[in-house]
Tab-separated table of C-alpha atoms in Angstrom:
chain	number	residue	atom	x	y	z
A	1	MET	CA	7.623	-17.725	25.437
A	2	LEU	CA	9.103	-16.719	22.411
A	3	SER	CA	11.945	-18.886	21.587
A	4	LYS	CA	15.396	-17.703	20.012
A	5	SER	CA	14.268	-18.987	16.533
A	6	GLN	CA	10.974	-16.999	16.478
A	7	ILE	CA	12.295	-13.858	17.538
A	8	SER	CA	15.262	-14.085	14.504
A	9	LEU	CA	12.630	-15.260	12.265
A	10	LEU	CA	10.283	-12.044	13.093
A	11	SER	CA	13.168	-9.647	13.317
A	12	SER	CA	14.184	-10.593	10.554
A	13	LEU	CA	10.949	-9.902	8.583
A	14	GLN	CA	11.887	-5.902	9.070
A	15	HIS	CA	14.010	-6.957	5.388
A	16	LYS	CA	12.517	-7.587	2.150
A	17	LYS	CA	14.702	-10.525	1.600
A	18	PHE	CA	13.546	-12.534	4.165
A	19	ARG	CA	9.821	-11.532	3.904
A	20	ARG	CA	10.034	-12.724	0.211
A	21	GLU	CA	11.951	-16.190	1.472
A	22	HIS	CA	9.315	-16.586	4.244
A	23	GLY	CA	6.364	-15.520	2.837
A	24	LEU	CA	4.944	-13.806	5.775
A	25	PHE	CA	4.842	-9.616	6.856
A	26	MET	CA	4.298	-8.264	10.454
A	27	VAL	CA	1.060	-6.102	11.111
A	28	GLU	CA	1.611	-3.898	14.366
A	29	GLY	CA	-1.940	-3.039	16.275
A	30	TYR	CA	-4.942	-4.114	16.999
A	31	LYS	CA	-7.194	-2.121	14.668
A	32	SER	CA	-4.376	-2.664	11.899
A	33	VAL	CA	-4.287	-6.420	12.786
A	34	THR	CA	-8.562	-6.459	13.001
A	35	GLU	CA	-8.465	-5.343	9.248
A	36	PHE	CA	-6.485	-8.138	7.976
A	37	ILE	CA	-8.335	-10.693	9.907
A	38	ASN	CA	-11.364	-9.343	8.075
A	39	SER	CA	-10.042	-9.542	4.625
A	40	ALA	CA	-8.995	-11.974	1.882
A	41	TYR	CA	-5.661	-11.881	3.742
A	42	GLN	CA	-4.824	-14.945	5.681
A	43	VAL	CA	-3.454	-14.243	9.351
A	44	ASP	CA	-1.070	-16.894	10.897
A	45	THR	CA	-0.317	-16.292	14.119
A	46	ILE	CA	-1.312	-13.301	16.392
A	47	TYR	CA	1.367	-12.211	19.270
A	48	HIS	CA	-0.050	-10.601	21.897
A	49	THR	CA	0.594	-9.146	25.747
A	50	PRO	CA	-1.439	-10.268	28.426
A	51	ALA	CA	-2.835	-6.926	29.005
A	52	ILE	CA	-5.084	-6.482	25.651
A	53	ALA	CA	-5.388	-10.722	25.685
A	54	PRO	CA	-9.506	-9.836	26.670
A	55	LYS	CA	-9.615	-7.531	23.475
A	56	LEU	CA	-9.011	-10.526	21.351
A	57	LEU	CA	-11.400	-12.758	22.597
A	58	ASN	CA	-14.168	-12.123	19.507
A	59	LEU	CA	-11.697	-12.851	16.948
A	60	SER	CA	-11.337	-15.969	15.187
A	61	ARG	CA	-10.692	-19.173	17.026
A	62	LYS	CA	-8.946	-20.333	13.467
A	63	ILE	CA	-5.958	-17.866	13.898
A	64	ASN	CA	-3.431	-19.129	16.326
A	65	PHE	CA	-2.675	-16.986	19.728
A	66	GLN	CA	0.575	-16.496	21.250
A	67	GLU	CA	0.913	-14.928	24.395
A	68	ILE	CA	3.908	-12.953	24.888
A	69	SER	CA	5.568	-9.954	27.323
A	70	LEU	CA	6.240	-6.712	26.803
A	71	ASN	CA	9.859	-7.120	26.529
A	72	GLU	CA	9.259	-9.726	23.706
A	73	VAL	CA	7.120	-7.279	21.790
A	74	GLN	CA	9.981	-4.987	21.844
A	75	LYS	CA	12.534	-7.361	20.303
A	76	ILE	CA	10.764	-8.264	17.182
A	77	SER	CA	8.566	-4.622	16.702
A	78	SER	CA	9.679	-2.368	14.089
A	79	LEU	CA	8.225	0.361	16.412
A	80	LYS	CA	9.912	2.849	18.334
A	81	THR	CA	6.704	2.599	20.455
A	82	PRO	CA	5.672	-1.013	20.043
A	83	GLN	CA	1.949	-2.079	20.369
A	84	GLU	CA	0.492	-5.000	22.273
A	85	VAL	CA	-0.751	-6.770	19.060
A	86	ILE	CA	1.349	-7.771	15.911
A	87	GLY	CA	0.133	-10.089	13.799
A	88	LEU	CA	1.997	-12.609	11.026
A	89	VAL	CA	0.346	-12.666	7.685
A	90	LYS	CA	1.122	-14.463	4.668
A	91	ILE	CA	2.321	-12.713	1.655
A	92	PRO	CA	-0.541	-13.608	-1.291
A	93	ILE	CA	0.222	-14.802	-4.433
A	94	TRP	CA	-1.601	-12.774	-6.557
A	95	PRO	CA	-3.209	-13.430	-9.850
A	96	VAL	CA	-2.117	-12.048	-13.573
A	97	LEU	CA	-3.401	-8.473	-13.149
A	98	ASN	CA	-6.449	-8.807	-15.134
A	99	TYR	CA	-6.788	-5.585	-17.408
A	100	LYS	CA	-10.118	-6.080	-18.154
A	101	ALA	CA	-10.937	-5.423	-14.322
A	102	LEU	CA	-9.344	-1.941	-14.380
A	103	GLU	CA	-12.132	-0.699	-17.204
A	104	LYS	CA	-14.646	1.409	-16.289
A	105	LYS	CA	-12.867	2.457	-12.959
A	106	PHE	CA	-9.263	4.432	-12.265
A	107	SER	CA	-6.283	2.960	-10.726
A	108	LEU	CA	-2.886	4.106	-9.730
A	109	VAL	CA	0.528	3.539	-11.181
A	110	LEU	CA	3.431	4.657	-9.212
A	111	ASP	CA	6.828	5.061	-11.024
A	112	SER	CA	9.594	4.383	-8.478
A	113	VAL	CA	8.010	5.814	-5.217
A	114	GLN	CA	10.778	5.160	-2.892
A	115	ASP	CA	9.482	6.456	0.489
A	116	PRO	CA	7.514	3.928	2.844
A	117	GLY	CA	5.628	6.951	4.413
A	118	ASN	CA	4.546	8.463	1.043
A	119	MET	CA	3.930	4.642	-0.343
A	120	GLY	CA	1.665	4.010	2.745
A	121	THR	CA	-0.044	7.376	2.699
A	122	ILE	CA	-1.095	6.852	-1.246
A	123	ILE	CA	-2.279	3.043	-0.334
A	124	ARG	CA	-4.473	5.210	2.339
A	125	THR	CA	-5.745	7.674	0.031
A	126	ALA	CA	-6.396	5.083	-2.934
A	127	ASP	CA	-8.772	3.249	-0.120
A	128	TRP	CA	-10.124	6.576	0.966
A	129	PHE	CA	-11.268	7.548	-2.580
A	130	GLY	CA	-12.627	3.848	-3.883
A	131	ILE	CA	-9.458	2.999	-6.002
A	132	GLN	CA	-9.066	-0.556	-5.699
A	133	ASP	CA	-6.055	-1.088	-7.719
A	134	ILE	CA	-2.345	0.322	-7.727
A	135	ILE	CA	0.490	-0.668	-10.368
A	136	CYS	CA	3.825	-0.629	-9.041
A	137	SER	CA	7.294	-0.324	-10.828
A	138	GLU	CA	9.619	-3.595	-9.835
A	139	ASP	CA	11.675	-0.593	-8.297
A	140	THR	CA	8.703	1.381	-6.062
A	141	VAL	CA	8.953	0.340	-2.427
A	142	ASP	CA	7.875	-3.264	-1.436
A	143	VAL	CA	4.119	-2.749	0.099
A	144	TYR	CA	4.900	-5.253	2.981
A	145	ASN	CA	7.789	-2.996	4.117
A	146	PRO	CA	6.689	-2.404	7.986
A	147	LYS	CA	6.850	1.245	7.240
A	148	VAL	CA	4.176	0.768	4.548
A	149	VAL	CA	2.088	-1.589	6.554
A	150	GLN	CA	2.072	0.733	9.526
A	151	ALA	CA	1.410	3.763	7.381
A	152	THR	CA	-1.239	2.570	5.518
A	153	MET	CA	-3.117	2.129	8.916
A	154	GLY	CA	-5.319	-1.436	7.978
A	155	SER	CA	-5.622	0.295	4.389
A	156	LEU	CA	-3.768	-2.293	2.420
A	157	ALA	CA	-6.332	-5.139	3.581
A	158	ARG	CA	-8.399	-3.321	0.589
A	159	VAL	CA	-6.150	-2.483	-1.980
A	160	ASN	CA	-4.698	-4.484	-4.442
A	161	VAL	CA	-0.991	-3.779	-5.050
A	162	HIS	CA	0.487	-5.238	-8.368
A	163	TYR	CA	4.068	-5.365	-9.317
A	164	ALA	CA	5.115	-5.212	-12.912
A	165	ASP	CA	7.385	-3.619	-15.305
A	166	LEU	CA	5.492	-0.722	-16.316
A	167	LEU	CA	6.667	-0.538	-19.877
A	168	THR	CA	5.297	-3.903	-20.640
A	169	VAL	CA	1.791	-3.597	-18.935
A	170	LEU	CA	0.761	0.136	-19.578
A	171	PRO	CA	0.908	-0.204	-23.349
A	172	GLN	CA	-1.404	-3.301	-23.164
A	173	ILE	CA	-4.266	-1.558	-20.616
A	174	LYS	CA	-6.904	0.281	-23.308
A	175	LEU	CA	-7.444	3.065	-21.119
A	176	PRO	CA	-6.068	6.762	-20.643
A	177	ILE	CA	-3.013	7.162	-19.223
A	178	PHE	CA	-2.874	10.495	-16.872
A	179	GLY	CA	0.181	11.749	-15.640
A	180	ALA	CA	1.006	14.024	-12.522
A	181	MET	CA	3.631	16.425	-14.334
A	182	LEU	CA	4.959	20.046	-13.582
A	183	ASN	CA	4.099	20.764	-17.325
A	184	GLY	CA	0.510	19.604	-17.843
A	185	GLU	CA	-2.855	20.878	-18.201
A	186	ASN	CA	-4.309	22.288	-15.202
A	187	MET	CA	-6.351	19.722	-13.754
A	188	TYR	CA	-9.527	21.824	-13.294
A	189	ASN	CA	-9.383	22.138	-17.283
A	190	THR	CA	-9.036	18.228	-17.211
A	191	HIS	CA	-11.687	16.077	-18.564
A	192	PHE	CA	-10.491	12.944	-16.776
A	193	GLY	CA	-13.756	10.891	-17.310
A	194	THR	CA	-15.166	7.892	-15.798
A	195	GLU	CA	-11.959	5.270	-15.951
A	196	GLY	CA	-8.246	5.593	-16.879
A	197	LEU	CA	-4.354	5.164	-14.984
A	198	LEU	CA	-3.152	8.224	-12.926
A	199	VAL	CA	0.549	7.612	-12.866
A	200	MET	CA	2.629	9.372	-10.289
A	201	GLY	CA	6.459	9.674	-10.094
A	202	ASN	CA	9.514	9.469	-8.284
A	203	GLU	CA	9.864	11.972	-5.181
A	204	GLY	CA	12.753	13.466	-6.641
A	205	ASN	CA	12.740	13.109	-10.433
A	206	GLY	CA	9.193	12.362	-11.177
A	207	ILE	CA	7.871	10.352	-13.895
A	208	SER	CA	10.805	8.256	-16.206
A	209	ALA	CA	11.518	9.242	-19.491
A	210	PRO	CA	10.553	6.036	-21.019
A	211	VAL	CA	7.008	5.978	-19.178
A	212	GLU	CA	6.385	9.534	-20.072
A	213	GLN	CA	6.495	8.998	-23.589
A	214	LEU	CA	2.999	6.075	-22.741
A	215	ILE	CA	1.678	9.218	-21.009
A	216	THR	CA	-1.727	10.324	-23.160
A	217	SER	CA	-2.680	13.315	-20.940
A	218	ALA	CA	-0.367	15.289	-18.763
A	219	VAL	CA	-1.838	16.998	-15.920
A	220	THR	CA	-0.889	19.403	-13.212
A	221	ILE	CA	-2.090	20.635	-10.088
A	222	PRO	CA	-1.595	24.808	-10.477
A	223	ARG	CA	0.426	26.384	-8.201
A	224	ALA	CA	-0.624	29.563	-6.147
A	225	GLY	CA	2.528	29.926	-4.155
A	226	ASN	CA	6.490	29.353	-4.419
A	227	ALA	CA	6.915	25.679	-3.321
A	228	GLU	CA	9.095	24.002	-5.685
A	229	SER	CA	6.928	20.856	-5.570
A	230	LEU	CA	4.328	19.004	-3.912
A	231	ASN	CA	5.051	15.673	-1.777
A	232	VAL	CA	3.911	13.034	-3.763
A	233	ALA	CA	1.602	11.038	-1.344
A	234	ILE	CA	-0.063	14.937	-1.083
A	235	ALA	CA	-0.105	15.449	-4.796
A	236	THR	CA	-1.631	12.164	-4.882
A	237	ALA	CA	-4.579	13.036	-2.707
A	238	ILE	CA	-5.624	15.804	-4.567
A	239	LEU	CA	-5.412	14.172	-8.056
A	240	CYS	CA	-7.701	11.271	-6.618
A	241	SER	CA	-10.141	14.148	-5.092
A	242	GLU	CA	-10.133	16.247	-8.716
A	243	ILE	CA	-10.942	12.674	-10.581
A	244	LYS	CA	-13.474	11.643	-8.082
A	245	ARG	CA	-15.153	14.965	-8.074
A	246	ASN	CA	-15.178	14.679	-12.055
A	247	SER	CA	-16.731	11.447	-12.022
A	248	MET	CA	-19.863	12.609	-10.028
A	249	LYS	CA	-20.814	15.483	-12.511
């Protein structure tokens, strides 16, 4: 049984302020929780219902396990349809971004992406295409937001997400910087090479003017229909696919 203080703590983790204060975030669902157990993240506690207990027998015994009722799950879950397994995970202290480690591969840069669903899908897309690092502007949605974590479907356990002042960091990374823009070069005519940064902008405003000044190659996904724009997560997936195709030539 959860105490009132435990319920209060776990419920508070739906807010960025308290996630940062306690250095903890929550992961919901058996598959996602096991992804974090098998990663470099440190899983502190697993809360679970009696019904799913047999499925947890093969998991690490170094983790605290606490059996709770379905009613208690509903009190601490951020989901409309709560999962029967919730993991309490420690927020890692990332080392200073190693610019050298970004060479000979592609990384993503997110400039003020705000929607948690988009953020989670972008992380999942990065994982699919083997992109290990995402550099986010400081005003990009918090990666440990429950909706972001849920949307990654466990991919967050394998992708490094860094937050930084893009205007300070990008000039120090000596790589080509590609920016997704409506007036850029057709991506099918673009030579991406084998290393660089791909900048994706805000859902409504695109890439900010100061960051735009740092872009070395503006690229666009050619439009065949009449839609005004593409969802940023969809656009990221299309561009990542083309970058990967180029690198395999």
